[in-house]
Amino acid sequence: MSSVHSTRRALGMGAIAGLFSLGLAMSEVKAADPVRIGLLSDQGGTFSALGGVGSCVAAKMAAADFGGTVLDRPIEILCADHQNKVEIASTLARNWLDTQGVTALADIASSAAALAVQQVATESNKAVVMTSASGTEVLVNASCSPVGALWAWNTRTQAVSTVKGAMQGGKNKKWFFITVDYTFGHALEQDATKAIEAAGGTVVGSVRHPLNISDFSSYLLMAQSSGADIVALATGGLDLVNAIKQADEFGLVEGGQKLASFISFITDIHSLGLQHAQGMVLTTGFYWDLNDQTRAWSARFEKERNAKPTMVQASVYSSVLHYLKGVKAAGGTEPKAVMAKMRELPINDVITKGGQLREDGLMLHDILVAEVKSPTESKGPWDYYKIIGTVPASEAYWPLSESRCPLVQAKRS
């Protein structure tokens, strides 16, 4: 009897050992699953030059620079074209989270698409979202998320920092606005006006134009006769390009006025040419020719894309790299745990120095003030900016006390 019991006991122990070994093997397989980061981009439309395929290149550079693995798991970058359509962006995000095991989403052009994708991630609690190609501040205010971050730019900060940069040294006190007539333009003008008045300046006039027009002549004549030091273009896309070209034809800069663009990218200047854009004041979170590190990183990017990186593409690199640091520090990919580590860790990389991810999801960093060079000042392709100042993060962003983020407000009450 004891022999039978011994045999049974041995068989039982063997079975347990087998199950234990199988469990370890399954655990090892699971641990080897890739950490997948999905980029939802506009790859052929309005925002393709500022993000698009270039953002995918930047994300892959971040994965490679991190070492290709995190927590002994390979890093994979998935890239898809959401065509600036909310339905496509939401469907792609859900599919990636539910069937591909994606744990982070990045880039995300178009404000409506970015808001929809952040909502999908918030409801599922399966991924961190790091938006770089959209700049709506709603992402970190009314629609803020415990798993969402706004990494590159936002309309309010662009307006405030551009004003501060243009008015440094007590210059350029009189402003005239040419503003696109919808919420985007209205918000830019409103935020910039507050900053102008706070700095002791005045708005001497403004005019609003319909979206997607080709003739800015009447608006530019009003600006020219206003006596303004700065003609501020609170518009974007093709409207911005047309306004800048026609301002050159009307001789605004030659006549002593300056143009200021609240939201423009180096690809816009490349498309316009220095002849049209020279003298314009703008702000940016990144410039390729800032120092030896940015030049070396941008040279690597240019080999892949035959172009210098935009602020958005550089931001995608920074956000993906910091996400991977957060995963390593958290010991896993659970979104809220990773976000907690991402907020704890300072953001220091080739793109961002001394950055901080705030509890409302806003990534704080210094803003560069640039003036577009003249053709004679430029030494060659992509040598477009003179950096004329810096707006520190403490001045560029609104204080947390003004936040409308429910996460922040809940802590106050």
XYZ file of C-alpha atoms in Angstrom:
413
model
C 0.000 0.000 0.000
C 2.758 2.375 0.917
C 4.410 1.590 -2.415
C 1.213 2.543 -4.274
C 0.962 5.731 -2.231
C 4.580 6.534 -2.973
C 4.014 5.987 -6.684
C 0.908 8.158 -6.695
C 2.695 10.805 -4.701
C 5.616 10.779 -7.116
C 3.258 11.019 -10.091
C 1.426 13.875 -8.406
C 4.608 15.736 -7.663
C 5.739 15.150 -11.232
C 2.487 16.547 -12.561
C 2.783 19.590 -10.334
C 6.366 20.080 -11.435
C 5.256 19.749 -15.044
C 2.514 22.286 -14.567
C 4.959 24.597 -12.786
C 7.425 24.254 -15.657
C 4.640 24.912 -18.160
C 3.611 27.987 -16.173
C 7.172 29.275 -16.221
C 7.405 28.648 -19.963
C 4.120 30.504 -20.574
C 5.314 33.324 -18.326
C 8.540 33.547 -20.305
C 6.629 33.653 -23.606
C 4.369 36.379 -22.261
C 7.348 38.338 -20.963
C 8.875 38.179 -24.435
C 5.826 39.785 -26.061
C 6.850 43.070 -27.717
C 6.113 46.438 -26.209
C 4.165 47.951 -29.086
C 3.808 51.698 -29.651
C 1.323 52.827 -32.305
C 1.624 56.054 -34.279
C -1.592 57.458 -35.722
C -0.561 60.065 -38.272
C -1.681 62.035 -41.292
C 0.588 60.468 -43.902
C -0.703 62.135 -47.049
C -2.835 65.144 -46.153
C -2.638 68.608 -44.623
C -0.419 67.634 -41.692
C 1.767 65.044 -43.422
C 4.829 67.303 -43.775
C 4.936 68.331 -40.109
C 4.364 64.784 -38.800
C 3.357 61.873 -40.996
C 5.989 59.357 -42.062
C 8.648 61.544 -40.432
C 7.032 60.992 -37.041
C 7.249 57.237 -37.603
C 10.959 57.605 -38.418
C 11.486 59.628 -35.224
C 9.690 57.013 -33.096
C 11.842 54.233 -34.528
C 14.948 56.294 -33.790
C 13.798 56.584 -30.159
C 13.282 52.818 -29.899
C 16.725 52.179 -31.364
C 18.406 54.740 -29.099
C 16.758 53.150 -26.059
C 18.440 49.880 -27.045
C 15.660 48.102 -28.943
C 14.282 46.362 -25.850
C 12.699 47.282 -22.522
C 12.288 44.855 -19.613
C 13.783 42.182 -21.919
C 10.920 42.719 -24.378
C 11.521 43.910 -27.953
C 10.136 47.329 -28.854
C 7.911 47.533 -31.934
C 6.673 50.705 -33.638
C 3.421 50.439 -35.610
C 2.469 53.248 -37.994
C -0.881 53.966 -39.647
C -2.537 56.769 -41.621
C -5.707 57.994 -39.900
C -6.424 60.401 -42.823
C -7.472 63.091 -40.312
C -10.769 61.264 -39.848
C -12.132 60.711 -36.353
C -13.803 57.392 -37.194
C -10.658 55.935 -38.748
C -8.472 57.147 -35.871
C -10.825 55.674 -33.256
C -11.185 52.356 -35.096
C -7.435 51.975 -35.557
C -6.821 52.790 -31.886
C -9.421 50.269 -30.649
C -8.106 47.544 -32.949
C -4.508 48.115 -31.852
C -5.433 48.081 -28.165
C -7.749 45.082 -28.367
C -5.940 42.802 -30.823
C -2.334 44.007 -31.166
C -1.456 44.653 -27.541
C -0.418 48.249 -28.208
C 0.445 49.997 -24.931
C 1.104 53.555 -26.146
C -0.245 55.817 -28.893
C 1.630 58.824 -30.272
C 1.636 61.680 -32.826
C -2.137 61.985 -33.677
C -2.701 64.956 -35.974
C -6.070 66.790 -35.971
C -7.652 67.984 -32.745
C -10.863 65.999 -33.230
C -8.928 62.776 -33.863
C -6.625 63.384 -30.876
C -9.585 63.933 -28.546
C -11.303 60.787 -29.818
C -8.180 58.624 -29.468
C -7.499 59.919 -25.961
C -11.082 59.049 -25.016
C -10.659 55.484 -26.361
C -7.477 55.013 -24.322
C -9.049 56.508 -21.197
C -12.097 54.236 -21.339
C -10.060 51.094 -21.966
C -7.131 51.951 -19.657
C -4.909 49.963 -22.019
C -2.526 52.618 -23.320
C -0.743 55.881 -22.656
C -1.473 58.611 -25.238
C 1.196 61.172 -26.166
C -0.120 63.795 -28.582
C 2.383 65.865 -30.551
C 0.764 66.801 -33.879
C -2.384 68.341 -32.399
C -2.314 71.400 -30.163
C -5.774 71.757 -28.693
C -5.464 72.619 -25.012
C -8.777 70.806 -24.365
C -6.666 67.618 -24.186
C -5.169 68.827 -20.901
C -8.073 70.957 -19.675
C -11.740 69.958 -19.926
C -10.934 66.582 -21.546
C -7.747 65.763 -19.644
C -6.999 62.106 -18.951
C -4.981 60.141 -16.375
C -3.312 58.396 -19.338
C -2.980 61.394 -21.699
C -0.118 63.810 -22.383
C 0.198 66.824 -24.699
C 3.850 66.849 -25.664
C 4.795 69.400 -28.337
C 2.678 72.530 -28.484
C -0.718 74.041 -27.778
C -2.517 77.110 -29.079
C -2.445 79.023 -25.807
C 1.273 78.552 -25.175
C 2.135 79.363 -28.801
C 0.175 82.614 -28.592
C 1.675 83.695 -25.268
C 5.285 82.750 -26.064
C 5.176 84.374 -29.506
C 3.980 87.641 -27.971
C 6.592 87.511 -25.219
C 9.320 86.739 -27.732
C 8.348 89.507 -30.147
C 7.991 92.108 -27.379
C 11.213 91.319 -25.518
C 13.249 94.442 -24.843
C 10.145 96.644 -24.937
C 9.802 96.401 -28.733
C 6.816 95.864 -31.022
C 4.094 97.244 -28.757
C 1.387 97.824 -31.380
C -0.310 94.775 -32.878
C -2.815 94.112 -35.669
C -4.490 90.702 -36.078
C -5.473 88.875 -39.248
C -7.489 86.018 -37.773
C -9.225 83.009 -39.300
C -12.906 83.155 -38.388
C -13.460 80.013 -36.327
C -12.643 78.748 -32.832
C -8.958 78.062 -33.542
C -8.268 81.640 -34.683
C -10.476 83.241 -32.048
C -8.620 81.397 -29.266
C -5.217 82.452 -30.614
C -6.243 86.111 -30.845
C -7.846 86.102 -27.394
C -4.832 84.520 -25.658
C -2.350 86.714 -27.540
C -4.313 89.879 -26.740
C -4.148 89.135 -23.008
C -0.384 88.630 -23.273
C 0.076 91.841 -25.295
C -1.846 93.940 -22.793
C -0.065 92.319 -19.847
C 3.260 93.318 -21.440
C 2.151 96.932 -21.896
C 1.244 96.687 -25.566
C -1.959 97.484 -27.449
C -4.021 95.895 -30.193
C -4.643 98.649 -32.742
C -6.974 96.586 -34.899
C -8.063 93.185 -36.099
C -9.905 91.618 -39.001
C -11.281 88.116 -39.500
C -11.087 86.130 -42.704
C -13.065 83.071 -43.857
C -11.355 79.692 -43.923
C -9.627 78.675 -47.168
C -9.391 81.927 -49.100
C -6.821 82.923 -51.716
C -6.985 86.735 -51.619
C -5.720 88.546 -48.510
C -5.228 91.933 -50.170
C -7.963 93.847 -48.334
C -6.857 92.486 -44.954
C -3.207 93.298 -45.609
C -4.041 96.858 -46.689
C -5.869 97.364 -43.395
C -2.889 96.005 -41.496
C -0.477 98.178 -43.485
C -2.394 101.353 -42.754
C -2.960 100.527 -39.063
C 0.442 101.746 -37.891
C 1.037 98.411 -36.136
C 4.569 97.255 -35.378
C 3.507 93.608 -35.675
C 0.994 92.054 -38.041
C -0.039 88.850 -36.281
C -1.319 85.966 -38.395
C -3.735 83.975 -36.244
C -4.333 81.410 -38.956
C -2.724 78.294 -40.347
C -2.313 75.863 -43.231
C -2.672 77.165 -46.771
C -4.262 80.374 -45.475
C -1.057 81.138 -43.564
C 1.069 80.435 -46.645
C -1.081 82.692 -48.841
C -1.095 85.505 -46.263
C 2.710 85.439 -45.904
C 3.312 85.395 -49.672
C 0.957 88.297 -50.252
C 2.385 90.263 -47.320
C 5.742 90.079 -49.107
C 4.147 91.278 -52.347
C 2.595 94.231 -50.480
C 5.966 95.098 -48.959
C 4.895 94.962 -45.307
C 8.318 93.929 -44.029
C 10.130 96.355 -46.332
C 7.888 99.079 -44.946
C 9.097 98.423 -41.390
C 6.391 96.103 -40.063
C 7.055 92.593 -38.803
C 4.989 89.480 -39.333
C 4.343 87.099 -36.451
C 3.041 83.581 -36.936
C 1.639 81.815 -33.897
C 1.810 78.324 -35.347
C 4.216 77.497 -38.147
C 6.734 74.772 -38.785
C 10.083 74.634 -40.519
C 8.429 72.746 -43.380
C 6.155 75.775 -43.924
C 9.213 78.015 -44.263
C 10.822 75.481 -46.610
C 7.716 75.521 -48.779
C 7.400 79.330 -48.736
C 11.043 80.181 -49.321
C 13.039 82.774 -47.392
C 12.200 85.530 -49.837
C 8.592 85.471 -48.680
C 9.065 84.502 -45.020
C 12.134 86.574 -44.078
C 11.857 88.644 -40.917
C 8.848 86.745 -39.555
C 8.840 86.074 -35.799
C 7.750 82.643 -34.581
C 8.236 80.248 -31.687
C 9.180 76.584 -31.680
C 10.007 73.840 -29.213
C 12.861 72.558 -31.371
C 15.344 73.737 -33.992
C 17.728 71.357 -35.702
C 20.683 73.800 -35.710
C 20.571 74.678 -32.014
C 23.681 72.766 -30.884
C 25.981 69.852 -31.773
C 23.548 67.289 -30.345
C 20.533 68.562 -32.287
C 22.606 68.785 -35.464
C 23.841 65.193 -35.133
C 20.356 63.843 -34.356
C 18.809 65.818 -37.223
C 21.460 64.549 -39.643
C 20.403 60.978 -38.799
C 16.769 61.914 -39.369
C 17.574 63.624 -42.668
C 19.221 60.468 -44.013
C 15.854 58.745 -43.693
C 13.559 61.585 -44.779
C 15.692 63.937 -46.898
C 14.444 66.804 -44.746
C 15.177 68.313 -41.355
C 12.785 67.358 -38.539
C 9.918 69.560 -37.448
C 9.022 70.415 -33.862
C 6.331 67.706 -34.014
C 8.658 64.967 -35.273
C 11.273 65.840 -32.659
C 8.546 65.792 -30.013
C 7.469 62.294 -31.060
C 11.054 61.121 -30.512
C 11.129 62.717 -27.053
C 7.733 61.341 -26.012
C 8.457 57.773 -27.137
C 11.875 57.799 -25.447
C 10.377 59.086 -22.195
C 7.561 56.542 -22.356
C 10.121 53.737 -22.575
C 11.920 55.171 -19.546
C 8.583 55.175 -17.737
C 7.947 51.519 -18.643
C 11.368 50.534 -17.341
C 10.876 52.471 -14.096
C 7.358 51.070 -13.580
C 8.454 47.504 -14.308
C 5.569 47.013 -16.740
C 3.162 48.685 -19.173
C 0.103 49.347 -16.991
C -0.804 52.850 -18.247
C -1.433 54.679 -14.976
C 1.679 53.210 -13.359
C 3.778 54.229 -16.374
C 2.291 57.729 -16.382
C 3.125 58.092 -12.690
C 6.774 57.321 -13.460
C 6.745 59.603 -16.509
C 5.631 62.463 -14.239
C 8.302 61.632 -11.666
C 11.183 61.427 -14.122
C 12.713 64.648 -15.515
C 12.625 64.862 -19.313
C 16.164 65.183 -20.606
C 17.107 64.087 -24.098
C 18.617 65.538 -27.254
C 15.327 67.346 -27.943
C 14.138 68.471 -24.507
C 16.180 69.719 -21.570
C 14.656 70.028 -18.116
C 11.146 69.130 -19.247
C 8.392 68.086 -16.847
C 5.146 66.187 -17.368
C 2.532 67.899 -15.205
C -0.415 66.153 -13.550
C -2.876 67.623 -16.066
C -0.903 65.953 -18.884
C 0.886 69.085 -20.110
C 4.571 68.629 -20.889
C 6.400 71.804 -19.826
C 9.549 72.917 -21.636
C 11.277 76.122 -22.686
C 10.199 77.717 -25.972
C 12.627 79.097 -28.559
C 11.924 82.483 -30.181
C 13.096 82.649 -33.786
C 13.239 85.147 -36.613
C 13.298 83.847 -40.180
C 16.554 84.648 -41.947
C 16.842 86.570 -45.192
C 18.168 84.719 -48.274
C 21.552 86.414 -47.846
C 21.800 85.384 -44.179
C 21.110 81.714 -44.861
C 24.118 79.465 -45.398
C 22.175 76.747 -47.206
C 19.096 74.479 -47.240
C 17.176 74.424 -43.947
C 19.325 77.208 -42.425
C 16.218 79.281 -41.815
C 16.084 80.566 -38.229
C 17.954 83.041 -36.072
C 17.252 82.134 -32.451
C 16.668 85.516 -30.811
C 15.486 84.432 -27.377
C 13.945 81.833 -25.113
C 10.685 81.919 -23.182
C 11.129 79.772 -20.042
C 8.474 77.189 -19.297
C 7.474 79.115 -16.169
C 6.341 82.016 -18.378
C 5.115 80.107 -21.435
C 2.506 77.882 -19.740
C -0.484 78.725 -17.604
C -0.157 77.849 -13.910
C -1.793 74.739 -12.539
C -4.050 76.993 -10.461
C -5.793 78.018 -13.720
C -6.270 74.439 -14.901
C -9.759 73.280 -15.856
C -8.654 69.639 -15.771
C -11.098 67.636 -13.599
C -8.196 65.565 -12.238
C -6.581 68.717 -10.870
C -9.827 70.257 -9.684
C -10.710 67.076 -7.757
C -7.494 67.421 -5.765
C -8.334 71.029 -4.904
C -11.747 70.182 -3.441
